[in-house]
Coordinates of N, CA and C and ligand atoms in Angstrom, one line a residue:
M1368 N 97.3 15.2 98.8 CA 97.0 15.3 100.2 C 95.4 15.4 100.4
K1369 N 94.8 16.3 99.7 CA 93.3 16.4 99.8 C 92.7 15.1 99.3
E1370 N 93.3 14.5 98.2 CA 92.7 13.3 97.7 C 92.7 12.2 98.7
E1371 N 93.9 12.1 99.4 CA 94.0 11.0 100.4 C 93.0 11.2 101.6
T1372 N 92.9 12.5 102.0 CA 91.9 12.8 103.0 C 90.5 12.5 102.6
E1373 N 90.2 12.8 101.3 CA 88.9 12.5 100.8 C 88.6 11.0 100.8
K1374 N 89.7 10.3 100.4 CA 89.5 8.8 100.3 C 89.3 8.2 101.8
A1375 N 90.0 8.8 102.7 CA 89.8 8.3 104.1 C 88.4 8.6 104.6
L1376 N 87.9 9.7 104.2 CA 86.5 10.1 104.6 C 85.5 9.2 104.0
R1377 N 85.7 8.8 102.7 CA 84.8 7.9 102.0 C 84.9 6.5 102.6
Q1378 N 86.1 6.1 103.1 CA 86.2 4.8 103.8 C 85.4 4.8 105.1
L1379 N 85.5 5.9 105.8 CA 84.8 6.1 107.1 C 83.3 6.1 106.8
E1380 N 82.9 6.8 105.8 CA 81.5 6.8 105.4 C 80.9 5.5 105.1
A1381 N 81.7 4.7 104.4 CA 81.3 3.3 104.0 C 81.1 2.5 105.2
E1382 N 81.9 2.7 106.3 CA 81.7 2.0 107.5 C 80.4 2.5 108.2
A1383 N 80.2 3.8 108.2 CA 79.1 4.4 108.9 C 77.7 4.0 108.3
V1384 N 77.6 3.9 107.0 CA 76.3 3.7 106.4 C 75.8 2.3 106.7
V1385 N 76.6 1.4 107.1 CA 76.2 0.0 107.5 C 76.2 -0.2 109.0
C1386 N 76.5 0.9 109.7 CA 76.7 0.7 111.2 C 75.4 0.3 111.9
K1387 N 75.5 -0.7 112.8 CA 74.4 -1.1 113.6 C 74.8 -1.2 115.0
R1388 N 75.7 -0.3 115.4 CA 76.3 -0.3 116.8 C 75.3 0.1 117.9
C1389 N 74.3 0.9 117.5 CA 73.3 1.3 118.5 C 71.9 1.2 117.9
M1390 N 70.9 1.4 118.7 CA 69.5 1.1 118.3 C 69.0 2.1 117.3
L1391 N 69.7 3.2 117.1 CA 69.2 4.3 116.2 C 69.2 3.7 114.7
H1392 N 69.9 2.6 114.5 CA 69.9 2.1 113.1 C 68.5 1.5 112.7
K1393 N 67.8 1.2 113.8 CA 66.4 0.6 113.5 C 65.4 1.6 113.0
T1394 N 65.6 2.9 113.4 CA 64.6 3.9 113.1 C 65.1 4.9 112.1
R1395 N 66.3 4.9 111.7 CA 66.8 5.8 110.7 C 66.3 5.5 109.3
T1396 N 66.2 6.6 108.5 CA 66.0 6.4 107.1 C 67.4 6.3 106.4
N1397 N 68.3 7.3 106.8 CA 69.6 7.3 106.3 C 70.6 7.7 107.4
V1398 N 71.9 7.3 107.2 CA 73.0 7.8 108.0 C 73.4 9.1 107.4
V1399 N 73.5 10.1 108.3 CA 73.8 11.5 107.9 C 75.3 11.7 108.1
F1400 N 76.1 11.5 107.2 CA 77.6 11.6 107.3 C 77.9 13.1 107.2
G1401 N 79.1 13.5 107.7 CA 79.5 14.9 107.6 C 79.6 15.3 106.1
V1402 N 79.4 16.6 105.9 CA 79.4 17.2 104.6 C 80.4 18.4 104.6
G1403 N 81.2 18.5 103.6 CA 82.1 19.7 103.5 C 83.4 19.3 102.9
P1404 N 84.3 20.3 102.7 CA 85.6 20.0 102.1 C 86.4 19.1 103.0
A1405 N 87.2 18.2 102.4 CA 88.0 17.3 103.2 C 89.2 18.1 103.9
D1406 N 89.5 19.2 103.3 CA 90.6 20.0 103.9 C 90.0 21.3 104.6
A1407 N 88.8 21.2 105.1 CA 88.2 22.4 105.7 C 89.0 22.8 106.9
K1408 N 89.1 24.1 107.1 CA 89.8 24.7 108.3 C 88.9 24.7 109.5
I1409 N 87.6 24.7 109.2 CA 86.6 24.8 110.3 C 85.6 23.7 110.2
M1410 N 85.4 23.0 111.4 CA 84.4 22.0 111.5 C 83.3 22.4 112.5
L1411 N 82.1 22.2 112.1 CA 81.0 22.5 113.0 C 80.4 21.2 113.4
V1412 N 80.2 21.0 114.7 CA 79.6 19.8 115.3 C 78.3 20.0 115.9
G1413 N 77.2 19.5 115.4 CA 75.9 19.6 116.0 C 75.6 18.4 116.8
E1414 N 74.3 18.2 117.1 CA 73.9 17.1 118.0 C 73.6 15.8 117.3
G1415 N 72.6 15.9 116.4 CA 72.2 14.7 115.7 C 71.2 15.1 114.6
P1416 N 71.0 14.3 113.6 CA 70.1 14.7 112.5 C 68.7 14.8 113.0
G1417 N 67.9 15.7 112.4 CA 66.5 15.8 112.6 C 65.7 15.1 111.5
F1418 N 64.4 15.4 111.4 CA 63.6 14.8 110.3 C 64.2 15.1 108.9
T1419 N 64.4 16.3 108.6 CA 64.9 16.7 107.3 C 66.2 16.1 106.9
E1420 N 67.1 16.1 107.9 CA 68.5 15.6 107.7 C 68.4 14.1 107.4
D1421 N 67.5 13.4 108.1 CA 67.3 11.9 108.0 C 66.9 11.6 106.6
Q1422 N 66.1 12.6 106.0 CA 65.6 12.4 104.6 C 66.6 12.7 103.6
T1423 N 67.3 13.8 103.8 CA 68.2 14.4 102.8 C 69.6 13.9 102.8
K1424 N 70.0 13.3 104.0 CA 71.4 12.9 104.2 C 72.4 14.1 104.4
I1425 N 71.8 15.3 104.5 CA 72.7 16.5 104.7 C 72.5 17.1 106.0
P1426 N 73.6 17.2 106.8 CA 73.5 17.8 108.2 C 73.0 19.2 108.1
F1427 N 72.2 19.6 109.0 CA 71.7 21.0 109.1 C 71.1 21.4 107.8
S1428 N 70.1 20.6 107.3 CA 69.4 21.0 106.0 C 68.0 21.4 106.3
G1429 N 67.6 21.4 107.6 CA 66.2 21.7 107.9 C 66.2 23.1 108.6
A1430 N 65.2 23.3 109.5 CA 65.0 24.7 110.1 C 66.3 25.2 110.8
A1431 N 66.9 24.3 111.6 CA 68.1 24.7 112.3 C 69.2 25.1 111.3
G1432 N 69.2 24.4 110.2 CA 70.2 24.6 109.1 C 70.1 26.0 108.5
K1433 N 68.8 26.4 108.3 CA 68.6 27.8 107.7 C 69.2 28.8 108.7
I1434 N 69.0 28.6 110.0 CA 69.6 29.6 110.9 C 71.1 29.5 110.9
L1435 N 71.6 28.3 110.8 CA 73.1 28.2 110.8 C 73.6 28.9 109.5
N1436 N 73.0 28.7 108.4 CA 73.5 29.3 107.1 C 73.5 30.8 107.3
E1437 N 72.4 31.4 107.9 CA 72.3 32.8 108.1 C 73.4 33.3 109.1
L1438 N 73.7 32.5 110.1 CA 74.7 32.9 111.1 C 76.1 32.9 110.4
L1439 N 76.3 31.9 109.6 CA 77.6 31.8 108.9 C 77.8 33.0 107.9
R1440 N 76.7 33.3 107.2 CA 76.7 34.4 106.2 C 77.0 35.7 106.9
E1441 N 76.3 36.0 108.0 CA 76.5 37.2 108.8 C 77.9 37.3 109.3
A1442 N 78.6 36.1 109.6 CA 79.9 36.1 110.1 C 81.0 36.2 109.0
G1443 N 80.5 36.3 107.8 CA 81.5 36.4 106.7 C 82.1 35.0 106.4
L1444 N 81.4 33.9 106.8 CA 82.0 32.6 106.5 C 81.1 31.9 105.5
R1445 N 81.7 31.1 104.6 CA 80.8 30.4 103.6 C 80.6 28.9 104.0
R1446 N 79.3 28.5 104.0 CA 79.0 27.2 104.4 C 79.8 26.1 103.5
E1447 N 80.0 26.5 102.2 CA 80.8 25.5 101.4 C 82.2 25.3 101.8
D1448 N 82.7 26.2 102.7 CA 84.1 26.1 103.1 C 84.2 25.3 104.4
V1449 N 83.1 25.1 105.1 CA 83.2 24.5 106.4 C 82.7 23.0 106.3
H1450 N 83.2 22.2 107.2 CA 82.8 20.8 107.3 C 81.7 20.7 108.4
V1451 N 80.6 20.1 108.1 CA 79.5 20.1 109.1 C 79.2 18.6 109.4
T1452 N 79.2 18.3 110.7 CA 78.8 16.9 111.1 C 78.1 17.0 112.5
N1453 N 77.8 15.8 113.0 CA 77.0 15.7 114.3 C 77.6 14.7 115.2
V1454 N 77.3 14.8 116.5 CA 77.8 13.8 117.5 C 77.2 12.4 117.2
V1455 N 76.0 12.3 116.8 CA 75.5 11.0 116.3 C 75.0 11.2 114.8
L1456 N 75.2 10.2 114.1 CA 75.0 10.3 112.6 C 73.6 9.8 112.2
C1457 N 72.8 9.3 113.2 CA 71.5 8.8 112.9 C 70.5 9.6 113.7
R1458 N 69.3 9.8 113.2 CA 68.3 10.6 113.9 C 67.7 9.9 115.1
P1459 N 67.8 10.5 116.3 CA 67.1 10.0 117.4 C 65.6 10.2 117.2
P1460 N 64.8 9.1 117.6 CA 63.3 9.3 117.4 C 62.8 10.5 118.0
Q1461 N 61.8 11.1 117.4 CA 61.2 12.4 117.9 C 62.2 13.5 118.2
N1462 N 63.3 13.4 117.6 CA 64.4 14.4 117.8 C 64.8 14.5 119.3
R1463 N 64.7 13.4 120.1 CA 65.1 13.5 121.5 C 66.6 13.6 121.5
D1464 N 67.2 14.0 122.7 CA 68.6 14.0 122.8 C 69.2 12.6 122.6
P1465 N 70.4 12.5 122.0 CA 71.0 11.2 121.9 C 71.4 10.7 123.2
L1466 N 71.2 9.4 123.4 CA 71.5 8.8 124.7 C 73.0 8.5 124.8
P1467 N 73.5 8.4 126.1 CA 75.0 8.2 126.3 C 75.5 7.0 125.5
D1468 N 74.8 5.9 125.4 CA 75.3 4.8 124.7 C 75.3 5.0 123.2
E1469 N 74.4 5.8 122.7 CA 74.4 6.2 121.3 C 75.6 7.1 120.9
I1470 N 75.8 8.0 121.8 CA 77.0 8.9 121.6 C 78.3 8.1 121.6
E1471 N 78.4 7.2 122.5 CA 79.6 6.3 122.6 C 79.7 5.5 121.4
A1472 N 78.6 4.9 120.9 CA 78.7 4.0 119.7 C 79.2 4.8 118.5
C1473 N 78.8 6.1 118.5 CA 79.1 7.0 117.3 C 80.5 7.7 117.4
R1474 N 81.1 7.6 118.6 CA 82.3 8.3 118.9 C 83.4 8.1 117.8
R1475 N 83.5 6.8 117.4 CA 84.5 6.5 116.4 C 84.4 7.3 115.1
F1476 N 83.1 7.7 114.8 CA 82.9 8.5 113.6 C 83.3 10.0 113.8
L1477 N 82.9 10.5 115.0 CA 83.3 11.9 115.3 C 84.9 11.9 115.3
E1478 N 85.4 11.0 116.0 CA 86.9 10.9 116.1 C 87.5 10.8 114.7
G1479 N 86.9 9.9 113.9 CA 87.4 9.7 112.6 C 87.4 11.0 111.8
H1480 N 86.2 11.8 111.8 CA 86.1 13.0 111.1 C 87.3 14.0 111.5
V1481 N 87.4 14.1 112.9 CA 88.4 15.1 113.4 C 89.8 14.6 113.0
S1482 N 90.2 13.4 113.2 CA 91.5 12.9 112.9 C 91.9 12.9 111.4
I1483 N 90.9 12.8 110.6 CA 91.1 12.8 109.1 C 91.2 14.3 108.6
I1484 N 90.3 15.1 109.0 CA 90.2 16.5 108.5 C 91.2 17.4 109.2
K1485 N 91.5 17.1 110.5 CA 92.4 18.0 111.3 C 92.1 19.4 111.1
P1486 N 90.9 19.9 111.4 CA 90.6 21.3 111.3 C 91.4 22.2 112.2
K1487 N 91.4 23.5 111.9 CA 92.1 24.4 112.8 C 91.1 24.9 113.9
F1488 N 89.8 24.9 113.5 CA 88.8 25.3 114.5 C 87.7 24.2 114.5
I1489 N 87.2 24.0 115.7 CA 86.0 23.2 115.8 C 85.0 24.0 116.6
V1490 N 83.8 24.1 116.0 CA 82.7 24.9 116.7 C 81.7 23.8 117.3
A1491 N 81.6 23.8 118.6 CA 80.6 22.9 119.2 C 79.3 23.7 119.3
L1492 N 78.3 23.1 118.6 CA 77.0 23.8 118.5 C 76.1 23.2 119.6
G1493 N 76.1 23.8 120.7 CA 75.2 23.3 121.8 C 75.9 22.4 122.8
R1494 N 75.1 22.2 123.9 CA 75.7 21.5 125.1 C 76.1 20.1 124.8
I1495 N 75.4 19.4 123.9 CA 75.7 17.9 123.7 C 77.0 17.8 122.9
A1496 N 77.2 18.7 121.9 CA 78.5 18.6 121.2 C 79.6 19.1 122.1
A1497 N 79.4 20.1 122.9 CA 80.4 20.6 123.8 C 80.8 19.5 124.8
R1498 N 79.8 18.9 125.4 CA 80.1 17.8 126.4 C 80.8 16.6 125.8
T1499 N 80.4 16.3 124.6 CA 81.0 15.1 123.9 C 82.5 15.4 123.6
L1500 N 82.7 16.6 123.1 CA 84.1 16.9 122.7 C 85.0 17.0 124.0
L1501 N 84.5 17.8 125.0 CA 85.3 18.1 126.2 C 85.3 16.9 127.2
G1502 N 84.3 16.0 127.1 CA 84.3 14.9 128.0 C 83.8 15.3 129.4
K1503 N 83.1 16.4 129.5 CA 82.5 16.8 130.7 C 81.4 17.8 130.5
H1504 N 80.5 18.0 131.5 CA 79.4 18.9 131.3 C 79.9 20.3 131.2
V1505 N 79.3 21.1 130.3 CA 79.6 22.5 130.2 C 78.4 23.3 130.2
S1506 N 78.4 24.5 130.8 CA 77.3 25.4 130.8 C 77.5 26.3 129.6
I1507 N 76.7 26.1 128.5 CA 76.9 27.0 127.3 C 76.6 28.4 127.7
G1508 N 75.6 28.6 128.6 CA 75.3 30.0 129.0 C 76.5 30.7 129.6
R1509 N 77.4 30.0 130.2 CA 78.6 30.6 130.8 C 79.7 30.6 129.8
E1510 N 79.9 29.6 129.1 CA 81.1 29.4 128.3 C 81.0 29.8 126.8
H1511 N 79.8 30.1 126.3 CA 79.6 30.4 124.9 C 80.5 31.6 124.5
G1512 N 81.0 31.6 123.3 CA 81.8 32.7 122.8 C 83.3 32.5 123.2
K1513 N 83.6 31.5 123.9 CA 85.0 31.3 124.3 C 85.7 30.3 123.4
L1514 N 87.0 30.5 123.4 CA 87.9 29.7 122.5 C 88.9 29.0 123.4
F1515 N 89.0 27.7 123.2 CA 89.9 26.9 124.0 C 90.9 26.2 123.1
D1516 N 92.2 26.0 123.6 CA 93.1 25.1 122.9 C 92.7 23.7 123.3
F1517 N 92.6 22.9 122.3 CA 92.1 21.5 122.6 C 92.6 20.5 121.7
T1518 N 92.8 19.3 122.3 CA 93.2 18.1 121.5 C 92.2 17.0 121.6
Y1519 N 91.8 16.5 120.4 CA 90.8 15.4 120.4 C 91.1 14.5 119.3
A1520 N 91.1 13.2 119.5 CA 91.4 12.2 118.5 C 92.8 12.5 117.9
G1521 N 93.7 12.9 118.7 CA 95.1 13.2 118.2 C 95.2 14.4 117.4
A1522 N 94.2 15.2 117.2 CA 94.3 16.5 116.5 C 94.2 17.7 117.4
S1523 N 95.0 18.7 117.2 CA 94.9 19.9 118.1 C 94.3 21.0 117.3
F1524 N 93.4 21.8 118.0 CA 92.7 22.8 117.3 C 92.1 23.8 118.3
K1525 N 91.6 24.9 117.8 CA 90.9 25.8 118.7 C 89.4 25.4 118.8
L1526 N 88.9 25.2 120.0 CA 87.5 24.8 120.2 C 86.7 26.0 120.6
F1527 N 85.7 26.3 119.8 CA 84.8 27.4 120.1 C 83.4 26.9 120.5
L1528 N 82.9 27.4 121.6 CA 81.6 26.9 122.1 C 80.5 28.0 121.8
T1529 N 79.4 27.5 121.4 CA 78.2 28.4 121.2 C 76.9 27.5 121.4
Y1530 N 75.8 28.3 121.3 CA 74.5 27.6 121.4 C 74.2 26.8 120.2
H1531 N 73.3 25.9 120.3 CA 72.8 25.2 119.2 C 71.9 26.2 118.4
P1532 N 72.1 26.2 117.0 CA 71.3 27.2 116.2 C 69.8 27.1 116.4
A1533 N 69.3 25.9 116.7 CA 67.8 25.7 116.9 C 67.4 26.5 118.1
A1534 N 68.3 26.8 119.1 CA 67.9 27.6 120.2 C 67.4 29.0 119.8
A1535 N 67.8 29.5 118.7 CA 67.4 30.8 118.2 C 65.9 30.8 117.8
L1536 N 65.4 29.6 117.5 CA 64.0 29.5 117.2 C 63.1 29.8 118.4
Y1537 N 63.7 29.6 119.6 CA 62.9 29.7 120.8 C 63.1 31.0 121.6
G1538 N 64.1 31.8 121.2 CA 64.3 33.0 122.0 C 65.1 34.0 121.2
A1539 N 64.6 35.2 121.2 CA 65.3 36.3 120.5 C 66.6 36.6 121.2
E1540 N 66.7 36.5 122.5 CA 67.9 36.8 123.2 C 69.0 35.8 122.8
T1541 N 68.6 34.5 122.7 CA 69.6 33.5 122.4 C 70.1 33.8 120.9
K1542 N 69.2 34.2 120.1 CA 69.6 34.5 118.7 C 70.6 35.6 118.6
T1543 N 70.4 36.6 119.4 CA 71.3 37.7 119.5 C 72.7 37.2 120.0
R1544 N 72.7 36.3 121.0 CA 74.0 35.8 121.5 C 74.7 35.0 120.4
L1545 N 73.9 34.2 119.7 CA 74.4 33.3 118.6 C 75.1 34.2 117.5
Q1546 N 74.4 35.3 117.2 CA 74.9 36.2 116.2 C 76.2 36.8 116.6
A1547 N 76.2 37.2 117.9 CA 77.5 37.8 118.4 C 78.6 36.8 118.4
D1548 N 78.3 35.6 118.8 CA 79.3 34.5 118.9 C 79.9 34.3 117.5
F1549 N 79.0 34.1 116.5 CA 79.4 33.8 115.1 C 80.2 35.0 114.6
K1550 N 79.8 36.2 114.9 CA 80.6 37.4 114.4 C 82.0 37.3 115.0
K1551 N 82.1 37.0 116.2 CA 83.4 36.9 116.9 C 84.2 35.8 116.3
L1552 N 83.6 34.6 116.0 CA 84.2 33.5 115.4 C 84.8 33.9 114.0
G1553 N 84.0 34.6 113.2 CA 84.4 35.1 111.9 C 85.7 35.9 112.0
Q1554 N 85.7 36.8 113.0 CA 86.9 37.7 113.1 C 88.1 36.9 113.6
I1555 N 87.9 36.0 114.5 CA 89.0 35.1 115.0 C 89.6 34.3 113.8
V1556 N 88.7 33.7 113.0 CA 89.1 32.9 111.9 C 89.9 33.7 110.9
K1557 N 89.4 34.9 110.6 CA 90.1 35.8 109.6 C 91.5 36.2 110.1
S1558 N 91.6 36.4 111.4 CA 92.9 36.8 111.9 C 93.9 35.6 112.1
M1559 N 93.4 34.4 112.0 CA 94.3 33.3 112.3 C 94.5 32.3 111.1
V1560 N 93.6 32.4 110.1 CA 93.8 31.4 108.9 C 94.7 32.0 107.8
Ligands
URA116 N1 70.3 19.6 114.6 C1 71.5 19.1 114.7 O1 72.1 19.1 115.8 N2 72.1 18.6 113.6 C2 71.5 18.6 112.4 O2 72.1 18.1 111.5 C3 70.2 19.2 112.4 C4 69.6 19.7 113.5

């Protein structure tokens, strides 16, 4: 089962690395495909690769990744156990927000990740991931730390909303909220997995 899932992911990756469905292919160094176990119970979805990720091909391997790793550790979760991916797989120039047509062009890959891995939990990191998964605007300030029953790409899971880890770089208060959200997530995961 895990082997089949792994094979399906590698097929999806082979499609992604040659993708030219949006203009981001012109400026990327690499396509940054999701990383983590094919049978992960938890999937984290960020916004899009930054400079470091574009170079290393590893999602959340730069400054935001350091914060994410710290948040996971404090929550008693291991990064090696979670699958990490992004709404768009190619870096938007100057780390701008991905445009609606870029998100649309990449949707097949996010849907592919979710339908292949079928995680029990998906954590939307920030408003762009939340909006893409939910299909509507969400206020992370109001909805963070909440858990929803949700179905996406034919898979049903618990959707947890929180801030983007990079937000912790800009405000101590947001960092405290992120830490509290991740601790809550860790407890929920332990009680349900
Ligand atoms: N920010 C994201 O949203 N994703 C990454 O992979 C890195 C930074």
